[in-house]
PDB file of C-alpha atoms in Angstrom:
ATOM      1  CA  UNK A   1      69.116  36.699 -48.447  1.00 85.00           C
ATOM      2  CA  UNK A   2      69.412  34.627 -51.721  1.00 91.00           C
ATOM      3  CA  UNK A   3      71.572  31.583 -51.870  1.00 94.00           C
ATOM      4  CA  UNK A   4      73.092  30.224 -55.107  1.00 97.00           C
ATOM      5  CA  UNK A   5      73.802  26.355 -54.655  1.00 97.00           C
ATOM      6  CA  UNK A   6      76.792  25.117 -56.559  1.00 98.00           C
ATOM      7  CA  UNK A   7      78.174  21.284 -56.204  1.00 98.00           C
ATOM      8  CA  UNK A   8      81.498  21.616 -54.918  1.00 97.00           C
ATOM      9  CA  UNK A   9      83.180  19.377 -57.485  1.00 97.00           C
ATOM     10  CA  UNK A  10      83.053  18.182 -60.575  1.00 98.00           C
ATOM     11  CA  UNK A  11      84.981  16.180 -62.703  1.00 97.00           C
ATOM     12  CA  UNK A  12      85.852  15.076 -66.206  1.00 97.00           C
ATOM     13  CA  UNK A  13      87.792  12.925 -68.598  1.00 97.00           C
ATOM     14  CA  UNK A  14      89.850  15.153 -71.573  1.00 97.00           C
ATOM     15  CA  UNK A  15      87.332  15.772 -74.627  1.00 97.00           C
ATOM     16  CA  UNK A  16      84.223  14.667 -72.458  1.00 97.00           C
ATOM     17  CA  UNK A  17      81.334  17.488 -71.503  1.00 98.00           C
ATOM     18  CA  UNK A  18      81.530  19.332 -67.890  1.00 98.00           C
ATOM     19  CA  UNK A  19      77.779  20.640 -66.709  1.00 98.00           C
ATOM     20  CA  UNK A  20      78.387  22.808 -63.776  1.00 98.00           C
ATOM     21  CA  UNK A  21      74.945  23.700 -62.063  1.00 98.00           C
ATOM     22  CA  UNK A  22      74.153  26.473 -59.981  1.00 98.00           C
ATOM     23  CA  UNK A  23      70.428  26.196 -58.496  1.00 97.00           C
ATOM     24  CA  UNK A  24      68.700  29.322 -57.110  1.00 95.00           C
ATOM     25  CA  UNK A  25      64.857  30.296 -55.841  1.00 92.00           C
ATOM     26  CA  UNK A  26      63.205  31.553 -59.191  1.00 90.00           C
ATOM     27  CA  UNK A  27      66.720  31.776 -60.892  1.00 93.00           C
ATOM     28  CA  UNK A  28      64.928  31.270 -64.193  1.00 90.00           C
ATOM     29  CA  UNK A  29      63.838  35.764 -63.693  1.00 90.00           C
ATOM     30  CA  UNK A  30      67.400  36.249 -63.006  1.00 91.00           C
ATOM     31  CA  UNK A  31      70.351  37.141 -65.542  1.00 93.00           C
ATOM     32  CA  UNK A  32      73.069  34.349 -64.433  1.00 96.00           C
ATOM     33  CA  UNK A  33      76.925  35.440 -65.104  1.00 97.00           C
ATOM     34  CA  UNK A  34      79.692  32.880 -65.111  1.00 98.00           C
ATOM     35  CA  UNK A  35      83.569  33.282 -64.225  1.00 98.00           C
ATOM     36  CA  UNK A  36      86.673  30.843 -64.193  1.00 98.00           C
ATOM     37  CA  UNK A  37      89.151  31.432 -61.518  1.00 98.00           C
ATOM     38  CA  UNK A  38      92.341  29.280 -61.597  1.00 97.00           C
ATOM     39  CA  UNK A  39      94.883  29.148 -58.970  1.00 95.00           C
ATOM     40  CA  UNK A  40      96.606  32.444 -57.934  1.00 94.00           C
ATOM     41  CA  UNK A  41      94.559  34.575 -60.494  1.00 97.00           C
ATOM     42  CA  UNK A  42      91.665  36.896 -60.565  1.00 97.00           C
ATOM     43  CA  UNK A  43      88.217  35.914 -61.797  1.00 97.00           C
ATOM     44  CA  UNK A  44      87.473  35.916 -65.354  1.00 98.00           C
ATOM     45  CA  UNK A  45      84.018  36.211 -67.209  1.00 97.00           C
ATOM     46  CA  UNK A  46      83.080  33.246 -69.242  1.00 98.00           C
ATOM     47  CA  UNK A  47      79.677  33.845 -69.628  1.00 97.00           C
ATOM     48  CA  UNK A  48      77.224  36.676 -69.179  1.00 95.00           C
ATOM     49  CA  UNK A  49      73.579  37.208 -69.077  1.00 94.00           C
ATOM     50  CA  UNK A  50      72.789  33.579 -69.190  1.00 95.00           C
ATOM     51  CA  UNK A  51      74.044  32.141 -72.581  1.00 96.00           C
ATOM     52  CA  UNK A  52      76.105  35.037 -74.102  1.00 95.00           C
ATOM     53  CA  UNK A  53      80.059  34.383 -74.231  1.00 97.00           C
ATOM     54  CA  UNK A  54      82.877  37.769 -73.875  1.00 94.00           C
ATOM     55  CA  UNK A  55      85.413  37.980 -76.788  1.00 94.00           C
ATOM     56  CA  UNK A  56      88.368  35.646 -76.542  1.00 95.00           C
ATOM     57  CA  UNK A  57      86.358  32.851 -74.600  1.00 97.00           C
ATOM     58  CA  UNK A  58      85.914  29.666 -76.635  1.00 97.00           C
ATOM     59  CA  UNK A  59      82.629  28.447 -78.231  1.00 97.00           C
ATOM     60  CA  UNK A  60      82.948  25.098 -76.232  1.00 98.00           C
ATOM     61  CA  UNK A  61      81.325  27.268 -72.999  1.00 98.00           C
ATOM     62  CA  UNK A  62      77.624  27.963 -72.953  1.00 98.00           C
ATOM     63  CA  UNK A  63      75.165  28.530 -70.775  1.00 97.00           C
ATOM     64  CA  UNK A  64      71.632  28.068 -70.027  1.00 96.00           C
ATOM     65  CA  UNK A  65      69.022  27.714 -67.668  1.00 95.00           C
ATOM     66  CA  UNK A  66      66.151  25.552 -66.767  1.00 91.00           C
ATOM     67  CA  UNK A  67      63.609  25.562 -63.679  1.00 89.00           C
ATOM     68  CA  UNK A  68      65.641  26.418 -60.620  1.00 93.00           C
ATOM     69  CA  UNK A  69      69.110  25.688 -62.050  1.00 96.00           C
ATOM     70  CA  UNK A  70      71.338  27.387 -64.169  1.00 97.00           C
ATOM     71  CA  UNK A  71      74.274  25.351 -65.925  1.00 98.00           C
ATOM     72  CA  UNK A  72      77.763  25.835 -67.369  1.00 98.00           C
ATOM     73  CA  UNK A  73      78.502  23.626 -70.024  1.00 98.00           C
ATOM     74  CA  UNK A  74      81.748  23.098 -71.525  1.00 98.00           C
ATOM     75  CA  UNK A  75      82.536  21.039 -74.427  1.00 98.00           C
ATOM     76  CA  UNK A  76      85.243  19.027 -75.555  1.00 98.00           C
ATOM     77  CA  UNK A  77      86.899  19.620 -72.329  1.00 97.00           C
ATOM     78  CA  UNK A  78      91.073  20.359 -71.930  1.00 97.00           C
ATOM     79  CA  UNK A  79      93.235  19.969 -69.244  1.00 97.00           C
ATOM     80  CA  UNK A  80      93.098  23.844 -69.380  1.00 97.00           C
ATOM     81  CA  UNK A  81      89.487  24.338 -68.202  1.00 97.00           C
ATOM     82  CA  UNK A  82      90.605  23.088 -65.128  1.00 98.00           C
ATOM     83  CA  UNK A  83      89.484  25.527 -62.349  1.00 98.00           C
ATOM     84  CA  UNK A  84      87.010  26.782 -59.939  1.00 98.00           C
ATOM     85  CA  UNK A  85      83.597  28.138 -61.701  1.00 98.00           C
ATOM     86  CA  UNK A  86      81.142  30.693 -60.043  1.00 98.00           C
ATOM     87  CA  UNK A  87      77.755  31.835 -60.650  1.00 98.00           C
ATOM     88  CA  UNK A  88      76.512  35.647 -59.806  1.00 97.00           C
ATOM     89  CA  UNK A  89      73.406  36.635 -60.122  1.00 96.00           C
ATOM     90  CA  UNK A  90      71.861  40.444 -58.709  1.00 93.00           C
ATOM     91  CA  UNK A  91      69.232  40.187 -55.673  1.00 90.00           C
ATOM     92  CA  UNK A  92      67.241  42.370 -57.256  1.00 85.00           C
ATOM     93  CA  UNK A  93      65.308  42.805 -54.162  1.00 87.00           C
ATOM     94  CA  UNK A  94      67.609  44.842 -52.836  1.00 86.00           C
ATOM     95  CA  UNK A  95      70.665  45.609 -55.096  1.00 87.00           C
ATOM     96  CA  UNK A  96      72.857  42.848 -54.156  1.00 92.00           C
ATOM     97  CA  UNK A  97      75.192  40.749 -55.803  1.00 94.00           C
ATOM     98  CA  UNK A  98      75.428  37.409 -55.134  1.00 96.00           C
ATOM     99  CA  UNK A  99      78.154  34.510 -55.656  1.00 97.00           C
ATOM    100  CA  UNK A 100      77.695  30.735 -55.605  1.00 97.00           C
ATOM    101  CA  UNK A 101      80.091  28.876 -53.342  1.00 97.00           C
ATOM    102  CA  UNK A 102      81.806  27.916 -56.213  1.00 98.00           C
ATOM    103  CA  UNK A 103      82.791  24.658 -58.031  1.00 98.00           C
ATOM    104  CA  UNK A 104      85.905  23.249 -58.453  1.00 98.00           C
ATOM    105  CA  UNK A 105      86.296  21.141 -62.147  1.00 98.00           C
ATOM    106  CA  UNK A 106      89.274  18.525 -62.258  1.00 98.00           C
ATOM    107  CA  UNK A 107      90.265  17.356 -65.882  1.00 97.00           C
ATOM    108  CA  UNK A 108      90.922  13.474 -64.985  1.00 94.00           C
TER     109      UNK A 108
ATOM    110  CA  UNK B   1      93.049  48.172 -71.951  1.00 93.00           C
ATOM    111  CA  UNK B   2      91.500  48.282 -68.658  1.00 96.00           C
ATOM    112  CA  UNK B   3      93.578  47.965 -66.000  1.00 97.00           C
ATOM    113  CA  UNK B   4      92.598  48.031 -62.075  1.00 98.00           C
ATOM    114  CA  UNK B   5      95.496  47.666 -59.054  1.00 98.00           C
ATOM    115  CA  UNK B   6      94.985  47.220 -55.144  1.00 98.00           C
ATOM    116  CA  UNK B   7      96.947  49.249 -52.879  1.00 97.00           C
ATOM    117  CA  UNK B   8      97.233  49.142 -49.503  1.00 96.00           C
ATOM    118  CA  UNK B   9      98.470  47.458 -45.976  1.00 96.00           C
ATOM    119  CA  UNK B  10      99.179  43.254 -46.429  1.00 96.00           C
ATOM    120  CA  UNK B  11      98.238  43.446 -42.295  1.00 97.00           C
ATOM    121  CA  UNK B  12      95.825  45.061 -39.967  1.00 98.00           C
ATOM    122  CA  UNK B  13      95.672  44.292 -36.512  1.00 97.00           C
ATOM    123  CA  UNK B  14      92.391  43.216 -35.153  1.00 97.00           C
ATOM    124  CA  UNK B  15      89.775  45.461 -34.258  1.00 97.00           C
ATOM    125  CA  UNK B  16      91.399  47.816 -36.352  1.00 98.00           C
ATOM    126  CA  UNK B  17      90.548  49.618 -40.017  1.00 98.00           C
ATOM    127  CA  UNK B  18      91.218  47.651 -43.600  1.00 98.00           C
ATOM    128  CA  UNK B  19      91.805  50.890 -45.971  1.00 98.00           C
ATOM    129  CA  UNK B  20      92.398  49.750 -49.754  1.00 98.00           C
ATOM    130  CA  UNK B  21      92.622  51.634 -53.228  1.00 98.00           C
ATOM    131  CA  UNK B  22      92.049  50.628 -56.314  1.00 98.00           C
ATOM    132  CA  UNK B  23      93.668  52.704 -59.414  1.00 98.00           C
ATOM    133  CA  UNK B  24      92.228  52.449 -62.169  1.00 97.00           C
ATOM    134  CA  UNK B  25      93.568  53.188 -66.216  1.00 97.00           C
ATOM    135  CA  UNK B  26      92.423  52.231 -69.309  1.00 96.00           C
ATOM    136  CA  UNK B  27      89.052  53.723 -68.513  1.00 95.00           C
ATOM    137  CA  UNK B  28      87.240  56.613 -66.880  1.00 94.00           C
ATOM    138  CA  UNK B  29      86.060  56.173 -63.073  1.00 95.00           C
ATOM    139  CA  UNK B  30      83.639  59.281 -64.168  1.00 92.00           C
ATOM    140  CA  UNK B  31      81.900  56.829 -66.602  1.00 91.00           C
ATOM    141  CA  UNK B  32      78.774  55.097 -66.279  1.00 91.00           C
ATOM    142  CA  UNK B  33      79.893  51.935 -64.688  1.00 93.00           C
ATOM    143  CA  UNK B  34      79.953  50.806 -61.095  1.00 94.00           C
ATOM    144  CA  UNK B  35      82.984  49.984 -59.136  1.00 97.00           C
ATOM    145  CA  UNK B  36      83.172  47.031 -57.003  1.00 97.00           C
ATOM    146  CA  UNK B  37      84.670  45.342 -54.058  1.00 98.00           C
ATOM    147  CA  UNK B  38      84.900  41.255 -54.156  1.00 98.00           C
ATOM    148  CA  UNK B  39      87.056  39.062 -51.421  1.00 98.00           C
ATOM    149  CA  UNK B  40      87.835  35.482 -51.237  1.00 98.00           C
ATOM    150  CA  UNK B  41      88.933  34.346 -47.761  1.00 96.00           C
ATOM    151  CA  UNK B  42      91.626  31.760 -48.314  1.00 93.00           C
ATOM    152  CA  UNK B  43      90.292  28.378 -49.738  1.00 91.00           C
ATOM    153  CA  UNK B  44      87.000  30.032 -49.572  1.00 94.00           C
ATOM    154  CA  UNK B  45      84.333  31.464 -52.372  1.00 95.00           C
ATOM    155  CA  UNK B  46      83.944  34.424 -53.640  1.00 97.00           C
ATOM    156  CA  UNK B  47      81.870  37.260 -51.188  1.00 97.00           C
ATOM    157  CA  UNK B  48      80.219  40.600 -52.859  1.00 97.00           C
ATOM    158  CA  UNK B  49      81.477  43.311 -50.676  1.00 97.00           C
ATOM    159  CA  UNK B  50      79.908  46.640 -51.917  1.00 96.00           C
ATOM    160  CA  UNK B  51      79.653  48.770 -55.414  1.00 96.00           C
ATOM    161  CA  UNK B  52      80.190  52.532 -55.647  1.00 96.00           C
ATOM    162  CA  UNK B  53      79.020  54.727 -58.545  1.00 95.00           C
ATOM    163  CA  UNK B  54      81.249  57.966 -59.076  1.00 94.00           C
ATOM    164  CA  UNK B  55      78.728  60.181 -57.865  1.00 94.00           C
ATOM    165  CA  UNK B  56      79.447  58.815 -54.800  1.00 93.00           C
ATOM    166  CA  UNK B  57      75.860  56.472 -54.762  1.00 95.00           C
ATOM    167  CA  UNK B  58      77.070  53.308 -52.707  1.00 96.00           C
ATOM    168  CA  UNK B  59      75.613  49.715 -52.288  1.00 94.00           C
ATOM    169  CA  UNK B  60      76.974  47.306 -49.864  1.00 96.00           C
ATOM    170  CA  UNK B  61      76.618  43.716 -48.472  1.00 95.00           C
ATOM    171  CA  UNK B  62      74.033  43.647 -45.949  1.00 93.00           C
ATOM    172  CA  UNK B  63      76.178  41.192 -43.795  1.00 93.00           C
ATOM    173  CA  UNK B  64      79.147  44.197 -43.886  1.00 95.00           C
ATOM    174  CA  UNK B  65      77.351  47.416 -44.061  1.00 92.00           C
ATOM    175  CA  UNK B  66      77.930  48.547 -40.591  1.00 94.00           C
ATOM    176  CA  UNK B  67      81.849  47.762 -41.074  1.00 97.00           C
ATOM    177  CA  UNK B  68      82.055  49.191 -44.883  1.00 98.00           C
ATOM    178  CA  UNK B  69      82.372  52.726 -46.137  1.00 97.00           C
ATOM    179  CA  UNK B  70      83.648  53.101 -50.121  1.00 98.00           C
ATOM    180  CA  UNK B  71      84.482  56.479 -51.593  1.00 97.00           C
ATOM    181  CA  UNK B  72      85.533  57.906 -54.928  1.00 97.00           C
ATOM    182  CA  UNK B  73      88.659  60.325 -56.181  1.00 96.00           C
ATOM    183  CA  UNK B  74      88.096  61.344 -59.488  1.00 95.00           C
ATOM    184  CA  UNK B  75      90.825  63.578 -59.615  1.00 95.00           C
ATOM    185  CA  UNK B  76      93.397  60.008 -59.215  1.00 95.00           C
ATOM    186  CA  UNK B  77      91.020  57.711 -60.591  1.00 96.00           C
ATOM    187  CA  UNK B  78      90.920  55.988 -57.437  1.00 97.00           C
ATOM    188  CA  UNK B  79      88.261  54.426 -55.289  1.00 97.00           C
ATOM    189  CA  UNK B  80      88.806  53.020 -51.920  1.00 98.00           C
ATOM    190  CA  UNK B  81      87.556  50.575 -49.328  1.00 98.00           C
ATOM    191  CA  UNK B  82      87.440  50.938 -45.137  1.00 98.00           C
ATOM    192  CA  UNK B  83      86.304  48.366 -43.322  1.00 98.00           C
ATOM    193  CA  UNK B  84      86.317  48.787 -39.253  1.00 98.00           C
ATOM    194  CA  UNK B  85      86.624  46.438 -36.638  1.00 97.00           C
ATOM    195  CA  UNK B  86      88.580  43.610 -38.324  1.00 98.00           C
ATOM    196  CA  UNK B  87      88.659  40.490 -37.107  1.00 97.00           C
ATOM    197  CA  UNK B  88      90.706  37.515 -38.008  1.00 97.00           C
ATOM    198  CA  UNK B  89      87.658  36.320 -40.700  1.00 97.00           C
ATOM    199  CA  UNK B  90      88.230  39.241 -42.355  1.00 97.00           C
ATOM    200  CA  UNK B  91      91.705  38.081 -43.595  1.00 98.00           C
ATOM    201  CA  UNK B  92      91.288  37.592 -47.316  1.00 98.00           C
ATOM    202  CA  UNK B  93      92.415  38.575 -50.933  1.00 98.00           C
ATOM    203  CA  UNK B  94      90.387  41.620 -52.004  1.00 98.00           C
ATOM    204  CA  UNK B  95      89.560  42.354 -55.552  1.00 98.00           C
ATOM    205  CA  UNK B  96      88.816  45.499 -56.551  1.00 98.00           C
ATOM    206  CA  UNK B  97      86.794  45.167 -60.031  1.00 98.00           C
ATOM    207  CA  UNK B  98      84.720  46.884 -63.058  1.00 97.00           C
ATOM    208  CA  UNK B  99      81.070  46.418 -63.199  1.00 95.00           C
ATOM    209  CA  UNK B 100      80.224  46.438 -67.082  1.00 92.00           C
ATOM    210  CA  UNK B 101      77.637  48.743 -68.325  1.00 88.00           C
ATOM    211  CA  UNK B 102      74.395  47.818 -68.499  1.00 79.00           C
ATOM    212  CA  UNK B 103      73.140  46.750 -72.161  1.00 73.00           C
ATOM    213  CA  UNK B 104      69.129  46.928 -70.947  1.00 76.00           C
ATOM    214  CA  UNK B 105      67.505  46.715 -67.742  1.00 78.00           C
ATOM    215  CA  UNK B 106      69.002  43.222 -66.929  1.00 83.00           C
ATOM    216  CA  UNK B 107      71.949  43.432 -64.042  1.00 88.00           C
ATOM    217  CA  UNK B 108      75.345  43.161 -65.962  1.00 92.00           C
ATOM    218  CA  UNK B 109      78.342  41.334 -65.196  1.00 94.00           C
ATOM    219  CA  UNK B 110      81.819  42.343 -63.651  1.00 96.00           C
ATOM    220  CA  UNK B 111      84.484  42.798 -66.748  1.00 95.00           C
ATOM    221  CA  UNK B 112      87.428  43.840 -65.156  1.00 97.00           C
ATOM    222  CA  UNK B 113      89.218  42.607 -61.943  1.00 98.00           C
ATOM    223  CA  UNK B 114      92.172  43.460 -60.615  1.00 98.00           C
ATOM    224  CA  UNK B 115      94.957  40.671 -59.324  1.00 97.00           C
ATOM    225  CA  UNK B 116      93.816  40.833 -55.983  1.00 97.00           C
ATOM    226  CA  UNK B 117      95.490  41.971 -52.736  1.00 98.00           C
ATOM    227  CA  UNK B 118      96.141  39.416 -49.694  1.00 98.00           C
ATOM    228  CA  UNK B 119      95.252  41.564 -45.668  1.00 98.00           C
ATOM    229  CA  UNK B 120      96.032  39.205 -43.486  1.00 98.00           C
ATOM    230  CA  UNK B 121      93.983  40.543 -39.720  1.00 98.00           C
ATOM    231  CA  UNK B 122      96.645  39.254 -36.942  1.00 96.00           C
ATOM    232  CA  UNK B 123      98.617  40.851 -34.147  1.00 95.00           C
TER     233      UNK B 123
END
C-alpha cells in the first residue's frame, strides 16, 4: 500500500516560515491535498490539488512539490497556525485514499 | 451551507457491530460527490475508512474491507457505516465527510467534515 511520510513535529518562532514535508513514492504524479486540524475540531482543507488554496484560507499557505516530497509552507507564521497538518493523496492504483501520519506545528 | 452530523452509539462492546449515520443538509446526497468515512484513534492520525457514491458504488480501505459495509438513504439524506467485529483498536472519533467534485481527472479533496463522533469499543 502507499505510505505518505510526514515528520512528526515541527516548529517555529511567530512571523518566521513553517515547511511541512510530506514524502511519497512518485508523489510528484499525484494531486497532494492539505488540512489543519486543531485540538477538538474536525479537519479543515488548506490546500488542494497541490498549490491551490479554498476561499477563506490565507495567502501565507502554499503548496508545492518537488521530487519525492510535497511541502506546506506557511508564511509569516501566528500563534494561530498552530496545529496538526496532514497530507492525502488518492492510490490511484486502486481507489484509495491515503493520509500522512500527520505533523504537529508548535508556534514557539 | 453544508452541513454533515454523526449519529450513533458512543460504545460498542467488543466483537460486536459499530453502526453510524451521517445526515447531511446544505447539499444533495443524490449529487455527484462521494461520501466518506475518516477516523482518528485517540492521539493518533488520520485513517481513510471507505467512500460511497449514492448509487450505492462503494470503495473501502483494504485493511477494513472485510469488517466495513456503507449504504445510502436518499429519502433522509443519510449514509451510514457498520463495521463488525470491533475490537478495542477500533475505538476512535469517526468523521463522516464530503468528497468535493472532481474539477478534471485529478482525485479531489474532502470539503466538508462533520465534528466527529467518539465509539469507544469496551465491555
Amino acid at each position: 500500500s502507499y505510505i505518505l511520510t510526514q515528520p512528526p513535529s515541527v516548529s517555529v518562532a511567530p512571523g518566521k516560515t513553517a515547511r511541512i514535508t510530506c514524502g511519497g513514492n512518485n508523489i510528484g504524479s499525484k494531486s497532494v491535498h492539505w488540512y489543519q486540524q486543531k485540538p477538538g475540531q474536525a479537519p479543515v482543507l488548506v490546500i488542494y490539488y497541490d498549490n491551490d488554496r479554498p476561499s477563506g484560507i490565507p495567502e501565507r499557505f502554499s503548496g508545492s512539490k518537488s521530487g519525492n516530497t510535497a511541502t506546506l509552507t506557511i508564511s509569516r507564521v501566528e500563534a494561530g497556525d498552530e496545529a496538526d497538518y496532514y497530507c492525502q493523496v488518492c492510490d490511484t492504483s486502486n481507489d484509495h485514499w491515503v493520509f500522512g501520519g500527520g505533523t504537529k506545528l508548535t508556534v514557539l | 451551507q453544508v452541513h454533515l452530523q454523526e449519529s450513533g452509539p458512543g460504545l460498542v462492546k467488543p466483537s460486536g457491530t459499530l453502526s453510524l449515520t451521517c445526515t447531511v443538509s446544505g447539499a444533495s446526497i443524490s449529487s455527484d460527490n462521494w461520501w466518506t468515512w475518516v477516523r482518528q484513534s485517540p492521539g493518533k492520525g488520520l485513517e481513510w475508512i471507505g467512500e460511497i457514491f449514492h448509487s450505492g458504488r462503494t470503495n473501502y480501505n483494504a485493511s477494513l474491507k472485510s469488517r466495513v459495509s456503507m449504504s445510502v438513504d436518499k429519502s433522509e439524506s443519510q449514509f451510514s457505516l457498520r463495521l463488525t467485529s470491533v475490537t478495542a483498536a477500533d475505538t476512535a472519533i469517526y468523521f463522516c465527510a464530503r468528497v468535493s467534485v472532481p474539477g478534471g481527472e485529478l482525485p479531489p479533496p474532502i470539503d466538508y467534515w462533520g465534528q466527529g463522533a467518539l465509539v469507544t469499543v469496551s465491555s
